[in-house]
GROMACS .gro file of C-alpha atoms in nm:
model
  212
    1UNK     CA    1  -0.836  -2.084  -1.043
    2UNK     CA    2  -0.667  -2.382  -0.916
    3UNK     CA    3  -1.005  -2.572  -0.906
    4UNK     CA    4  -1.163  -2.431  -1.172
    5UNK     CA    5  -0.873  -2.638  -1.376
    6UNK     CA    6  -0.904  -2.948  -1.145
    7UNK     CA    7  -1.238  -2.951  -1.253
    8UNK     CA    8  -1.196  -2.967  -1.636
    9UNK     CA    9  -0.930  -3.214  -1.585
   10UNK     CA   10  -1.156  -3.443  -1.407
   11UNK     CA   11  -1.433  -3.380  -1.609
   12UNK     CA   12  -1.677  -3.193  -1.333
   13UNK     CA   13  -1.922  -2.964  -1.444
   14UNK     CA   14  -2.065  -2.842  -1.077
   15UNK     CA   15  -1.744  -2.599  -0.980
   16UNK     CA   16  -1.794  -2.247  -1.060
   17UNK     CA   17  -1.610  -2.104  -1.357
   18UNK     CA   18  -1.335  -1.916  -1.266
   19UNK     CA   19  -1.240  -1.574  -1.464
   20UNK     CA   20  -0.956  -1.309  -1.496
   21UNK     CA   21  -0.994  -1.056  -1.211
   22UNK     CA   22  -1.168  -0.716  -1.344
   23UNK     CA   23  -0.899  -0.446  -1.312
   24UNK     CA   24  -0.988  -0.022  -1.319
   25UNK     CA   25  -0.764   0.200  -1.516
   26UNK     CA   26  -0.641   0.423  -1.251
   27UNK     CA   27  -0.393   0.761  -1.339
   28UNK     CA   28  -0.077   0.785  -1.181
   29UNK     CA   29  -0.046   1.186  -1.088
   30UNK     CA   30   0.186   1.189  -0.779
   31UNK     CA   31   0.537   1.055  -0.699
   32UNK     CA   32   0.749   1.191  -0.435
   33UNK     CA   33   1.054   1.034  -0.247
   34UNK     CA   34   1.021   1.011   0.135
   35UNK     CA   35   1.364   0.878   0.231
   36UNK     CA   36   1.621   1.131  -0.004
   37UNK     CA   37   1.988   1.007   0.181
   38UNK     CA   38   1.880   0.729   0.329
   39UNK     CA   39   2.115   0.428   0.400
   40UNK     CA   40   1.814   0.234   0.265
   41UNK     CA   41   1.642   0.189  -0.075
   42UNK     CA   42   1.460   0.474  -0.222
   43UNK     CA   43   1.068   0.482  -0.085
   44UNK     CA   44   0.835   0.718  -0.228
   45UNK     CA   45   0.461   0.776  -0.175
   46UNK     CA   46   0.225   0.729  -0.449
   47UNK     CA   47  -0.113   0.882  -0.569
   48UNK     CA   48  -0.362   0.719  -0.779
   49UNK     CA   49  -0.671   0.878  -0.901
   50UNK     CA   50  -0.913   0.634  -1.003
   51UNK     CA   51  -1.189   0.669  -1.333
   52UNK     CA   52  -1.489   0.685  -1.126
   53UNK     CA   53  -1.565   0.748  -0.756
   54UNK     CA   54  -1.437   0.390  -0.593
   55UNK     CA   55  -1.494   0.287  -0.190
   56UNK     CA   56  -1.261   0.114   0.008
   57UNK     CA   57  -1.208   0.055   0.344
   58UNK     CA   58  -0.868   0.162   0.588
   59UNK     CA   59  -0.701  -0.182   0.628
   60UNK     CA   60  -0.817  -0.279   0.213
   61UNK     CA   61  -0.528  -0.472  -0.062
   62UNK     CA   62  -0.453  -0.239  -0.399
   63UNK     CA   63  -0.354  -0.538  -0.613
   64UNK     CA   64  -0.130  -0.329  -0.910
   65UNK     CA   65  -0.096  -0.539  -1.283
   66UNK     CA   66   0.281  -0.437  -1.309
   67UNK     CA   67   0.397  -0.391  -1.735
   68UNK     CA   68   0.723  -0.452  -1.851
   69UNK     CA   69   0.903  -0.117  -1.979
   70UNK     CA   70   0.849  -0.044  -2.347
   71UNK     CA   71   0.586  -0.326  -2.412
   72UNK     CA   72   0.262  -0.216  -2.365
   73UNK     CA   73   0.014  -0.536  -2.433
   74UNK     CA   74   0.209  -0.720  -2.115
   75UNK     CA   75  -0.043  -0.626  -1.878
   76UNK     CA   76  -0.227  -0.964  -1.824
   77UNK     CA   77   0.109  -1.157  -1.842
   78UNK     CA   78   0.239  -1.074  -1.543
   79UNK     CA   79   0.175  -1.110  -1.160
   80UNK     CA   80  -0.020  -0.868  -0.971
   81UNK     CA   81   0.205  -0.733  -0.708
   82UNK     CA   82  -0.038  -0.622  -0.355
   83UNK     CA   83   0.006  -0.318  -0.151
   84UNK     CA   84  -0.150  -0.172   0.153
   85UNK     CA   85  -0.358   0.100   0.089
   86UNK     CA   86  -0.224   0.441   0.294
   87UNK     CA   87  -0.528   0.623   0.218
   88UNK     CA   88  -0.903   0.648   0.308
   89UNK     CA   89  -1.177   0.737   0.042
   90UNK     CA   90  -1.234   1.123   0.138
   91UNK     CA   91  -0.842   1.149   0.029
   92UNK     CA   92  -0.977   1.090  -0.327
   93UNK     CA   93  -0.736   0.888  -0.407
   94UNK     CA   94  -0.527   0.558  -0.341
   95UNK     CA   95  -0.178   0.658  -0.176
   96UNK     CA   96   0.056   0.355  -0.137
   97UNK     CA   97   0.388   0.370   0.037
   98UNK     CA   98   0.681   0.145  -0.187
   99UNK     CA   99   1.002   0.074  -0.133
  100UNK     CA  100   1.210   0.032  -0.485
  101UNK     CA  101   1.333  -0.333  -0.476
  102UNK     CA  102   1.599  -0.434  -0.624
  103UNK     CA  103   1.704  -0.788  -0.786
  104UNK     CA  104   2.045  -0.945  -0.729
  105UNK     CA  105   2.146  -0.876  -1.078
  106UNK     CA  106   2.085  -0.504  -1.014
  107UNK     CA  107   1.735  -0.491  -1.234
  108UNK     CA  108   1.410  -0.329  -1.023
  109UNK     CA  109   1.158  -0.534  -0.908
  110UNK     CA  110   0.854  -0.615  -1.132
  111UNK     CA  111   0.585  -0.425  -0.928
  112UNK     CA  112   0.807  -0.140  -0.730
  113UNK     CA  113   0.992  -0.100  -1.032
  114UNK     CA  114   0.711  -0.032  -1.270
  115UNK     CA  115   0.520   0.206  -1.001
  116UNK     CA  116   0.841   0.386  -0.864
  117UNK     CA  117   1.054   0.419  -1.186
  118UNK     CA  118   0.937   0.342  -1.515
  119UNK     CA  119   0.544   0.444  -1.508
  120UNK     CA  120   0.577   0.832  -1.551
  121UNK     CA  121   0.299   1.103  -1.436
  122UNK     CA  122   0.059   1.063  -1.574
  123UNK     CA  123   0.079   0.711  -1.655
  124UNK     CA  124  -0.238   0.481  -1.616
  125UNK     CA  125  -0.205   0.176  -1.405
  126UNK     CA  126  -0.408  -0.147  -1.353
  127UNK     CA  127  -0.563  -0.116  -1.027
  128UNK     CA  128  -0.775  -0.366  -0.864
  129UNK     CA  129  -0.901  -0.310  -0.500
  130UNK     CA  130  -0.923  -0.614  -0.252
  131UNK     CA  131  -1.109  -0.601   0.060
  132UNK     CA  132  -0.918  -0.742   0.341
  133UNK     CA  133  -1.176  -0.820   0.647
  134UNK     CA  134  -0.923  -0.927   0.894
  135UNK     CA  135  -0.733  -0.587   0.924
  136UNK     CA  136  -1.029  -0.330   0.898
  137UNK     CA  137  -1.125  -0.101   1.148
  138UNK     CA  138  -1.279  -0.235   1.493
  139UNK     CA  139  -1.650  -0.095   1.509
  140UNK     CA  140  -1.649   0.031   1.847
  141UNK     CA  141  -1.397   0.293   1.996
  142UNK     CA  142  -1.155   0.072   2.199
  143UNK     CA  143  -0.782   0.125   2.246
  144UNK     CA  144  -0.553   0.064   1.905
  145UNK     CA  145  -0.238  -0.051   1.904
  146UNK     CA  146  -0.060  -0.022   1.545
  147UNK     CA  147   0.306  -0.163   1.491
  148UNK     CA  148   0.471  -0.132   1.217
  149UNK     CA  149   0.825  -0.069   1.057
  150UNK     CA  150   0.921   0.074   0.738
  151UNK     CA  151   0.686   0.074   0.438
  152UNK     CA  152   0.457  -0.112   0.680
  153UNK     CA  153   0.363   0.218   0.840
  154UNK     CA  154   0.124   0.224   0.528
  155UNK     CA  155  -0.184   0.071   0.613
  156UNK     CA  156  -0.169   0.228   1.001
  157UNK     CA  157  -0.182   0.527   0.812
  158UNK     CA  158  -0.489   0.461   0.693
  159UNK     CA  159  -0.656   0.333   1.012
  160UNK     CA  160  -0.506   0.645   1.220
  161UNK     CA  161  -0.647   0.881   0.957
  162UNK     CA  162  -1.005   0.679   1.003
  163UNK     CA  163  -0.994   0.702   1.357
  164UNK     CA  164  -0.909   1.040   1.293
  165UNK     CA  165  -1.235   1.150   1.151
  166UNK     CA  166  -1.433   0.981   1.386
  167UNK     CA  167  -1.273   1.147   1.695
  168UNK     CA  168  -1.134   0.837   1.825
  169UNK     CA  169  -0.803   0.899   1.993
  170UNK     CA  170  -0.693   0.575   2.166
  171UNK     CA  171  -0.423   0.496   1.957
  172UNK     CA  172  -0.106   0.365   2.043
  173UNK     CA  173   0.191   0.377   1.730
  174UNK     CA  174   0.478   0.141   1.716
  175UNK     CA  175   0.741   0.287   1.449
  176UNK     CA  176   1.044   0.232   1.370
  177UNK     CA  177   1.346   0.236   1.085
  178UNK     CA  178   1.710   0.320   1.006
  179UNK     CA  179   1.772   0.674   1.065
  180UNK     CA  180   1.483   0.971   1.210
  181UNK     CA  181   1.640   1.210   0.994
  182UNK     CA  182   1.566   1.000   0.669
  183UNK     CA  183   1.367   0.723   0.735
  184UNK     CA  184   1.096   0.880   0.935
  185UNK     CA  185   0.812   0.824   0.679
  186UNK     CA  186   0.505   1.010   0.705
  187UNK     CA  187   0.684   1.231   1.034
  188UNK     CA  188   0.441   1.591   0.984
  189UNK     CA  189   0.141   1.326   1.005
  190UNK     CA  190   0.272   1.128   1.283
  191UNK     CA  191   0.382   1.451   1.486
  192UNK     CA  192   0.048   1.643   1.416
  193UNK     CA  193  -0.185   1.342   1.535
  194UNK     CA  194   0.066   1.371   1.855
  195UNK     CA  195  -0.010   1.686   1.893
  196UNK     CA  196  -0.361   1.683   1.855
  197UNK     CA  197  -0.444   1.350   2.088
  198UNK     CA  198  -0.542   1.112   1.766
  199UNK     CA  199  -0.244   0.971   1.911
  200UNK     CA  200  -0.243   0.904   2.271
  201UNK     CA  201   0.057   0.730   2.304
  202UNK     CA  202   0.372   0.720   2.015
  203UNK     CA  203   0.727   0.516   2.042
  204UNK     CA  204   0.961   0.544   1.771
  205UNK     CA  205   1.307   0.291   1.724
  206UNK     CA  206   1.566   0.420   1.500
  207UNK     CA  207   1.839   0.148   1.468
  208UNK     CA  208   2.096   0.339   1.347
  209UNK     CA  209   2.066   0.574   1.545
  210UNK     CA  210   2.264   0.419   1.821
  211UNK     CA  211   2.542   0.218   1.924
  212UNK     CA  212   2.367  -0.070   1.979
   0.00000   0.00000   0.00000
């Protein structure tokens, strides 16, 4: 974009024109809260259907056009807001994980307040999906190591339910939050890979959980 403006400033007909990403229309049809009583903000788990069958990979950007509440020809007006993608394509869906942020003045953020609070089900949301090379999937079976805290447990999700598929069980999970008995996102998952030896190895931190 940046260029593509250099260019008409300086008069250079040679650099590529540069256009408005293509977004989908995709449906939100599931909200649900993963953290009710936690000491943190609220984080829920979302699912997005899209309009036609759509491939991504386990590692891959959803890049969401937020809207302003009540005004419904904002759309291209306003930053895209990106998420890691907590899903894999044979989910049907895009699942993100989003914590509600929250401004000093009290307000919700512009992208986790639109997905997490003012889009209802139902509601159909800009959707754009990015492919991000440097975090997908190795292509041979070699040990995993996934660390991540909070919300950032969303795109090991989707890795650990890829490797899951393909019977690859050297992973190794890093986790950790406030409390285990809120703020264990994603816990049935998590346990059941444990049990089943997707997950070879599993260490959780809880910081509030103890003294120090």
């Amino acid at each position: 974009h940046w260029q593509h403006h250099l260019g008409v400033l300086s008069g250079h007909t040679e650099l590529a024109d540069w256009h408005q990403a293509d977004y989908e229309t995709w449906t939100l049809s599931e909200r649900r809260l993963l953290n009710p009583d936690s000491l943190g903000n609220p984080v829920y788990l979302l699912r997005l259907i899209p309009p036609q069958e759509s491939q991504w990979q386990a590692g891959d950007i959803a890049e969401i056009l937020p809207r302003r509440p009540g005004i419904i020809d904002a759309t291209n007006t306003l930053p895209h807001r990106e998420y890691s993608i907590a899903s894999i394509p044979q989910d049907g869906a895009v699942e993100l994980i989003v914590r509600q942020m929250q401004q000093a003045d009290g307000s919700l953020g512009l992208g986790s307040g639109w997905l997490t609070h003012y889009a209802d089900h139902g509601s159909k949301i800009e959707l754009r999906l990015r492919s991000n090379r440097s975090f997908h999937p190795p292509s041979k079976d070699c040990p995993l190591i996934l660390i991540g805290n909070g919300t950032g447990i969303a795109g090991l999700r989707a890795h650990l339910k890829h490797r899951a598929q393909l019977g690859q069980t050297q992973n190794w999970l890093i986790f950790g939050e406030r409390q285990r008995a809120h703020d264990f996102f994603c816990q049935t998952e998590v346990e059941q890979w444990q049990a089943t030896g997707i997950l070879s190895q599993l260490n959780l931190a809880f910081s509030r959980d103890q003294a120090q």
